[in-house]
Amino acid sequence: MYDEYNRANYELIQKTSPIVGGLIQKEFERQSNNIELIASENYCSEAVLAACGSCLSWKYAEGYPSGRPTGNNGRYYGGCEIVDQIEQYCCEVWQKVFDTDYHVNVQPHSGSQANFAAYKALLNVGDTILSFDLDHGGHLTHGSSVNFSGNLYHMEFYDVNEEGYIDMESVRKKALECHPKLILTGASAYSRIIDFKAFSEIAKEVGAYFMVDMAHIAGLVAGGVHPSPFGYADIVTTTTHKTLRGPRGGLIFAKPIEVDGKPLHKRVDSAVFPYAQGGPLEHIIAAKAVCAEEALRPEFKDYAKKVVENCAALCDEFLKLGYKVVTGGTDNHLILLDLSDEPFSGKVLQERCDERGITLNKNCVPNEKRSPMQTSGVRIGTAAMTTRGYEADDFRAAVRKIDAIIKELREEYKDK
Ligand code: DSN
């Protein structure tokens, strides 16, 4: 997979820089040979890679395409007539993917940038956000004290119940107590369906805006195997490089509503540019458009379904072998393996797996007792290896390899 494409790239790069070319080649081999189980990673198509490496990388295009239907018009540079068409097309094709009339901004360089701009469009500094705790499965930009979100806004958190599920009653209770201006959901390490309807009803009840960061599950939403947040959320943000299998980058979708007397789409556009970012990455925007076209194909639905089925098989194999999995199962592309009762941490398992050619990441579990640098869990996802053609039995075999590593670690750590 990708061999010829990579060889051609490598030959070009190493003519100028044997060091960089050689390291990229090594990384390519690592990514091709290892079992890649990081839940937020994936392999995009050669068409997406080619768009990322195209001449569009040379173009400055600060501003928005002229003729943007929402009226946020005009660039600060000449020569933008072609990138205008690409960016406009990109917006349209993403609306098709999610079957929505929400306004789309395709310029965010990442999910973090998208969230930064989304908050700016909805909130004033100091406003209260009710969000999912990072330690329970949320994301750094959902209010962590070491991130801009936790510094610019007053954060309140909901968490999970004893079984590890988001507890909607506690979300409602918290919302009634803290009167947030924004209720936010979305996760980096949550293996269950998120009830967007229930969240939106609570937001309505307490007069809050409702935002969904669907970065992890966007491909599952596009593929019809996770309920969609569109219609419920005022703003939806996502990345394009996880289950969507596109280039690294972000997107923002805004419902046609007014916020403080101004259309939300205008607030979103000015929050991205000129507030948060300068020139858009038109090569990445082109790649996002290619990714969206791929997501519209029937094969993408098959892929999304397979990701979820494969994850169910992977989870089942761990459970059969007697392991604890947070919530006791999964509805999506990932599981959180609970190592709380093991004598070694998630970090130790991650490092030993690295040595054995299995890539996964340490992750906190609900009610974590170890430090975030150690953790009592590992997060395991099926999106990347499903792209590489893994079937349920391949994932079961990968679980047995991890089981053998865990048994080895138990022996080593039993007297420590
Ligand atoms: N979204 C994070 C992850 O899940 O790995 C990275 O920011």
XYZ file of C-alpha atoms and ligand atoms in Angstrom:
423
model
C 0.000 0.000 0.000
C 1.327 3.455 -0.986
C 4.745 1.940 -1.877
C 5.184 3.534 -5.292
C 3.868 6.884 -4.167
C 6.199 6.876 -1.207
C 9.201 5.764 -3.252
C 8.723 8.640 -5.711
C 8.445 11.122 -2.860
C 11.449 9.682 -1.090
C 13.607 9.878 -4.216
C 12.697 13.540 -4.669
C 13.260 14.533 -1.064
C 16.492 12.672 -0.545
C 18.087 14.381 -3.568
C 17.979 17.580 -1.505
C 18.032 16.204 1.998
C 19.191 12.645 2.514
C 18.622 13.138 6.242
C 14.958 14.181 5.991
C 14.284 11.776 3.117
C 15.826 8.912 5.062
C 13.831 9.688 8.190
C 10.569 9.933 6.245
C 11.351 6.573 4.669
C 11.966 5.071 8.107
C 8.686 6.478 9.405
C 6.906 5.100 6.340
C 8.326 1.669 7.123
C 7.321 1.980 10.779
C 3.782 2.954 9.816
C 3.576 0.168 7.235
C 4.983 -2.625 9.382
C 3.528 -1.864 12.822
C 0.031 -2.694 13.973
C -1.305 0.855 14.284
C -4.019 1.029 16.928
C -4.001 4.716 17.902
C -7.694 5.612 17.845
C -7.182 9.095 16.378
C -4.928 8.044 13.484
C -5.655 6.773 10.000
C -4.158 6.365 6.523
C -5.499 8.777 3.906
C -5.619 8.004 0.192
C -2.881 8.830 -2.299
C -5.267 11.362 -3.863
C -5.523 13.177 -0.530
C -1.736 13.057 -0.095
C -1.223 14.382 -3.622
C -3.537 17.339 -2.979
C -1.569 18.096 0.230
C 1.644 18.159 -1.799
C 0.214 20.214 -4.690
C 1.022 23.697 -6.053
C -1.762 25.141 -3.899
C 0.794 25.167 -1.112
C 2.337 28.190 -2.849
C -0.769 30.379 -2.736
C -1.668 33.113 -0.243
C -5.412 33.602 0.061
C -6.233 35.419 3.311
C -9.951 36.050 3.453
C -12.808 34.038 1.974
C -13.869 33.171 -1.589
C -15.599 36.012 -3.366
C -19.216 35.080 -3.939
C -19.421 33.071 -0.702
C -23.193 32.677 -0.360
C -23.144 33.740 3.278
C -21.664 37.106 2.323
C -18.242 36.776 3.952
C -16.509 37.761 0.768
C -13.180 38.678 -0.600
C -9.485 37.894 -0.438
C -6.543 40.112 0.366
C -4.539 38.810 -2.629
C -4.870 38.656 -6.382
C -4.840 35.408 -8.313
C -7.375 33.712 -6.048
C -9.961 32.847 -8.693
C -9.015 29.159 -8.729
C -8.508 28.668 -5.012
C -11.862 30.430 -4.553
C -13.500 27.694 -6.593
C -11.687 24.972 -4.675
C -12.630 26.393 -1.273
C -16.234 27.007 -2.286
C -16.496 23.485 -3.687
C -14.960 22.089 -0.502
C -17.670 23.776 1.599
C -20.424 22.449 -0.649
C -19.174 18.884 -0.668
C -18.900 18.801 3.141
C -22.519 19.956 3.381
C -23.408 16.953 1.216
C -21.399 14.542 3.382
C -23.403 15.487 6.469
C -26.599 16.277 4.547
C -26.813 19.679 6.168
C -27.520 23.332 5.398
C -25.149 24.466 8.175
C -22.585 27.036 7.079
C -19.134 25.471 6.670
C -15.736 26.977 7.375
C -13.001 24.739 5.960
C -10.028 26.900 6.973
C -9.184 25.729 10.539
C -5.675 24.306 10.527
C -6.597 21.778 13.230
C -9.315 20.657 15.614
C -7.871 22.885 18.338
C -8.010 25.936 16.047
C -11.589 25.021 15.114
C -12.588 24.834 18.775
C -10.797 28.102 19.571
C -12.766 29.873 16.841
C -16.060 28.166 17.734
C -15.830 29.381 21.343
C -14.911 32.865 20.156
C -17.993 32.908 17.882
C -20.353 31.936 20.702
C -18.850 33.306 23.907
C -17.179 36.166 25.707
C -14.073 35.588 27.794
C -15.135 34.449 31.266
C -18.403 32.820 30.141
C -19.234 29.409 31.570
C -18.847 26.222 29.526
C -20.178 22.895 30.770
C -17.973 20.242 29.228
C -16.794 16.630 29.429
C -13.900 16.147 31.813
C -10.600 15.303 30.079
C -9.893 12.591 32.654
C -13.200 10.957 31.782
C -12.720 11.025 28.014
C -12.952 14.694 26.939
C -10.289 16.670 25.068
C -7.552 19.105 26.042
C -9.384 21.975 24.300
C -12.594 21.207 26.186
C -11.478 23.169 29.232
C -8.212 21.751 30.522
C -6.466 24.172 32.885
C -3.259 23.889 30.837
C -5.057 24.862 27.603
C -6.464 28.193 26.317
C -9.996 26.864 26.908
C -9.516 26.420 30.641
C -7.864 29.836 30.890
C -10.221 31.982 28.824
C -13.496 30.498 30.060
C -15.021 29.433 33.332
C -15.197 25.648 33.121
C -17.615 23.261 34.764
C -17.477 19.550 34.005
C -19.815 16.607 33.812
C -18.392 13.149 33.989
C -19.306 9.507 33.699
C -21.306 7.237 36.011
C -19.936 4.141 37.743
C -20.349 2.062 34.581
C -18.365 4.641 32.593
C -21.294 6.100 30.594
C -21.968 9.846 30.313
C -24.632 10.350 32.943
C -27.319 12.560 31.349
C -29.043 13.143 34.688
C -25.797 14.540 36.092
C -25.343 16.677 32.953
C -28.797 18.169 33.548
C -28.203 18.669 37.286
C -24.879 20.399 36.628
C -26.408 22.555 33.898
C -29.217 23.686 36.207
C -26.636 24.499 38.894
C -24.037 26.361 36.855
C -26.166 28.044 34.110
C -23.592 27.599 31.335
C -23.645 29.749 28.231
C -22.410 26.720 26.298
C -22.825 22.986 26.755
C -20.147 21.050 24.938
C -19.888 17.384 24.161
C -17.552 15.213 22.155
C -14.693 13.044 23.298
C -11.259 11.639 22.664
C -11.671 8.474 24.682
C -15.339 7.561 24.974
C -16.516 4.306 23.452
C -20.289 4.772 23.522
C -22.937 6.537 21.434
C -23.377 10.154 22.542
C -27.033 11.201 22.886
C -26.992 14.553 21.051
C -30.764 14.936 21.316
C -30.688 14.625 25.112
C -27.843 17.165 25.305
C -29.688 19.622 23.074
C -32.833 19.341 25.224
C -30.822 20.172 28.345
C -29.163 23.099 26.536
C -32.595 24.376 25.547
C -33.923 23.977 29.080
C -31.107 26.068 30.593
C -30.831 28.559 27.693
C -27.330 27.488 26.651
C -25.797 27.082 23.219
C -24.920 23.508 22.311
C -21.678 22.522 20.611
C -20.446 19.117 19.458
C -16.799 18.345 18.747
C -17.241 15.177 16.696
C -13.561 14.864 15.722
C -13.250 11.216 16.705
C -16.547 9.954 15.342
C -17.024 12.192 12.264
C -16.285 9.323 9.881
C -18.808 7.163 11.688
C -21.411 9.933 11.417
C -20.614 10.338 7.697
C -20.856 6.568 7.267
C -24.200 6.380 9.066
C -23.024 4.264 12.010
C -23.261 6.971 14.690
C -26.198 9.385 15.114
C -25.599 12.815 13.633
C -25.322 15.997 15.734
C -26.686 18.121 12.859
C -30.045 19.629 13.665
C -29.250 19.445 17.392
C -26.001 21.383 17.796
C -25.530 25.109 17.169
C -21.915 24.491 16.207
C -20.212 21.269 15.144
C -16.432 21.060 14.913
C -14.311 18.210 13.647
C -10.919 17.197 12.402
C -10.607 15.515 9.024
C -7.762 13.100 9.699
C -9.266 10.594 12.145
C -12.170 8.334 11.155
C -12.780 10.622 8.139
C -9.440 9.481 6.684
C -8.481 12.879 5.257
C -5.640 15.389 5.635
C -4.711 16.838 9.032
C -7.054 19.761 9.591
C -10.294 21.069 11.037
C -13.802 22.112 9.976
C -16.522 24.201 11.632
C -20.225 23.908 10.858
C -22.588 26.636 12.113
C -26.373 26.451 12.349
C -28.209 29.340 10.706
C -28.951 31.227 13.952
C -28.134 34.671 15.347
C -25.819 35.194 18.300
C -25.911 38.633 19.938
C -27.745 40.042 16.925
C -25.271 38.762 14.320
C -25.515 35.639 12.142
C -23.474 32.854 13.676
C -21.831 32.052 10.327
C -20.350 35.566 10.143
C -19.101 35.275 13.711
C -17.490 31.911 12.875
C -15.813 33.225 9.743
C -14.323 36.244 11.489
C -13.287 34.095 14.465
C -11.237 31.889 12.108
C -9.869 34.734 9.964
C -8.665 37.318 10.930
C -8.985 36.489 14.645
C -7.355 33.072 15.031
C -5.513 32.437 11.777
C -3.865 34.145 8.840
C -3.593 32.604 5.400
C -5.624 29.440 4.807
C -3.825 26.268 3.709
C -5.421 25.915 0.276
C -3.556 22.677 -0.446
C -5.085 21.161 2.682
C -8.486 22.616 1.773
C -8.216 20.858 -1.603
C -7.299 17.647 0.216
C -10.307 18.127 2.523
C -12.512 18.350 -0.592
C -11.019 15.117 -1.976
C -11.588 13.481 1.417
C -15.231 14.647 1.403
C -15.769 13.147 -2.057
C -14.351 9.860 -0.811
C -16.669 10.006 2.211
C -19.646 10.334 -0.147
C -18.880 7.054 -1.892
C -20.791 3.896 -0.946
C -17.458 2.205 -0.076
C -16.996 4.706 2.743
C -20.213 3.498 4.392
C -18.843 -0.071 4.203
C -15.585 1.147 5.741
C -17.305 2.923 8.659
C -19.462 -0.133 9.351
C -16.410 -2.359 9.311
C -14.501 -0.083 11.714
C -17.296 -0.498 14.261
C -17.689 -4.259 13.674
C -13.944 -4.746 13.986
C -13.891 -2.785 17.225
C -16.690 -4.974 18.619
C -14.596 -8.076 17.758
C -11.458 -6.589 19.330
C -13.390 -5.709 22.476
C -15.017 -9.137 22.629
C -11.608 -10.834 22.498
C -10.317 -8.732 25.433
C -13.468 -9.521 27.437
C -13.159 -13.249 26.658
C -9.596 -13.143 27.954
C -10.891 -11.650 31.223
C -9.879 -7.997 30.775
C -11.765 -4.969 32.060
C -12.928 -2.533 29.400
C -14.448 0.826 30.428
C -18.282 0.557 30.050
C -17.837 -3.159 29.373
C -17.921 -2.676 25.608
C -17.962 -0.286 22.676
C -20.345 1.247 20.132
C -17.727 3.001 18.038
C -14.127 2.789 16.811
C -12.321 2.550 20.140
C -12.098 0.884 23.507
C -10.482 1.928 26.739
C -8.694 -1.003 28.336
C -8.774 -0.619 32.121
C -5.463 -1.557 33.752
C -6.351 -0.217 37.227
C -5.835 -3.641 38.816
C -2.560 -4.341 37.015
C 0.811 -3.815 38.745
C 2.050 -1.751 35.764
C 0.741 1.448 34.169
C -0.653 2.291 30.736
C 2.676 3.947 29.949
C 4.578 0.712 30.611
C 2.237 -1.241 28.352
C 2.434 1.424 25.613
C 6.236 1.304 25.671
C 6.415 -2.494 25.642
C 3.920 -2.601 22.760
C 6.106 -0.089 20.877
C 9.044 -2.457 21.260
C 6.898 -5.266 19.784
C 5.588 -3.298 16.796
C 2.151 -2.468 18.193
C 1.284 1.229 18.419
C -1.317 2.382 20.931
C -1.473 5.081 23.588
C -1.711 5.337 27.342
C -4.911 6.965 28.520
C -6.527 7.937 31.805
C -9.542 5.905 32.876
C -12.501 7.266 34.893
C -11.493 7.740 38.570
C -7.837 7.502 37.579
C -5.453 6.771 40.455
C -2.180 7.126 38.537
C -0.761 10.370 37.091
C -1.682 11.443 33.518
C 1.911 10.626 32.513
C 1.484 7.041 33.765
C -2.270 6.301 33.528
C -4.245 3.156 34.287
C -5.476 2.544 30.778
C -4.647 2.290 27.116
C -6.861 3.479 24.270
C -7.139 1.166 21.283
C -8.850 1.977 17.987
C -9.650 0.137 14.765
C -9.922 2.936 12.144
C -6.341 2.777 10.798
C -5.923 -0.987 10.590
C -9.372 -1.346 9.008
C -8.095 0.952 6.247
C -5.147 -1.431 5.891
C -7.557 -4.313 5.355
C -7.694 -5.886 8.807
C -10.707 -8.100 9.422
C -12.254 -9.122 12.759
C -9.951 -12.168 13.084
C -6.862 -10.002 12.517
C -7.948 -7.726 15.360
C -8.586 -10.768 17.583
C -5.050 -11.947 16.806
C -3.685 -8.480 17.685
C -5.502 -8.687 21.034
C -3.836 -12.030 21.750
C -0.441 -10.425 21.052
C -1.255 -7.639 23.542
C -2.458 -10.293 26.009
C 0.910 -12.068 25.750
C 2.714 -8.770 26.425
C 0.487 -8.081 29.453
C 1.178 -11.563 30.864
C 4.896 -10.975 30.472
C 4.592 -7.612 32.295
C 2.557 -9.203 35.118
C 5.426 -11.621 35.701
C 8.011 -8.840 35.659
C 6.035 -6.555 37.969
C 4.614 -9.123 40.420
C 7.205 -8.424 43.141
C 7.686 -4.709 42.473
N -7.868 14.223 19.671
C -6.647 13.776 20.286
C -6.566 12.290 20.192
O -7.608 11.728 20.339
O -5.514 11.663 20.039
C -5.505 14.510 19.808
O -5.707 15.869 20.019
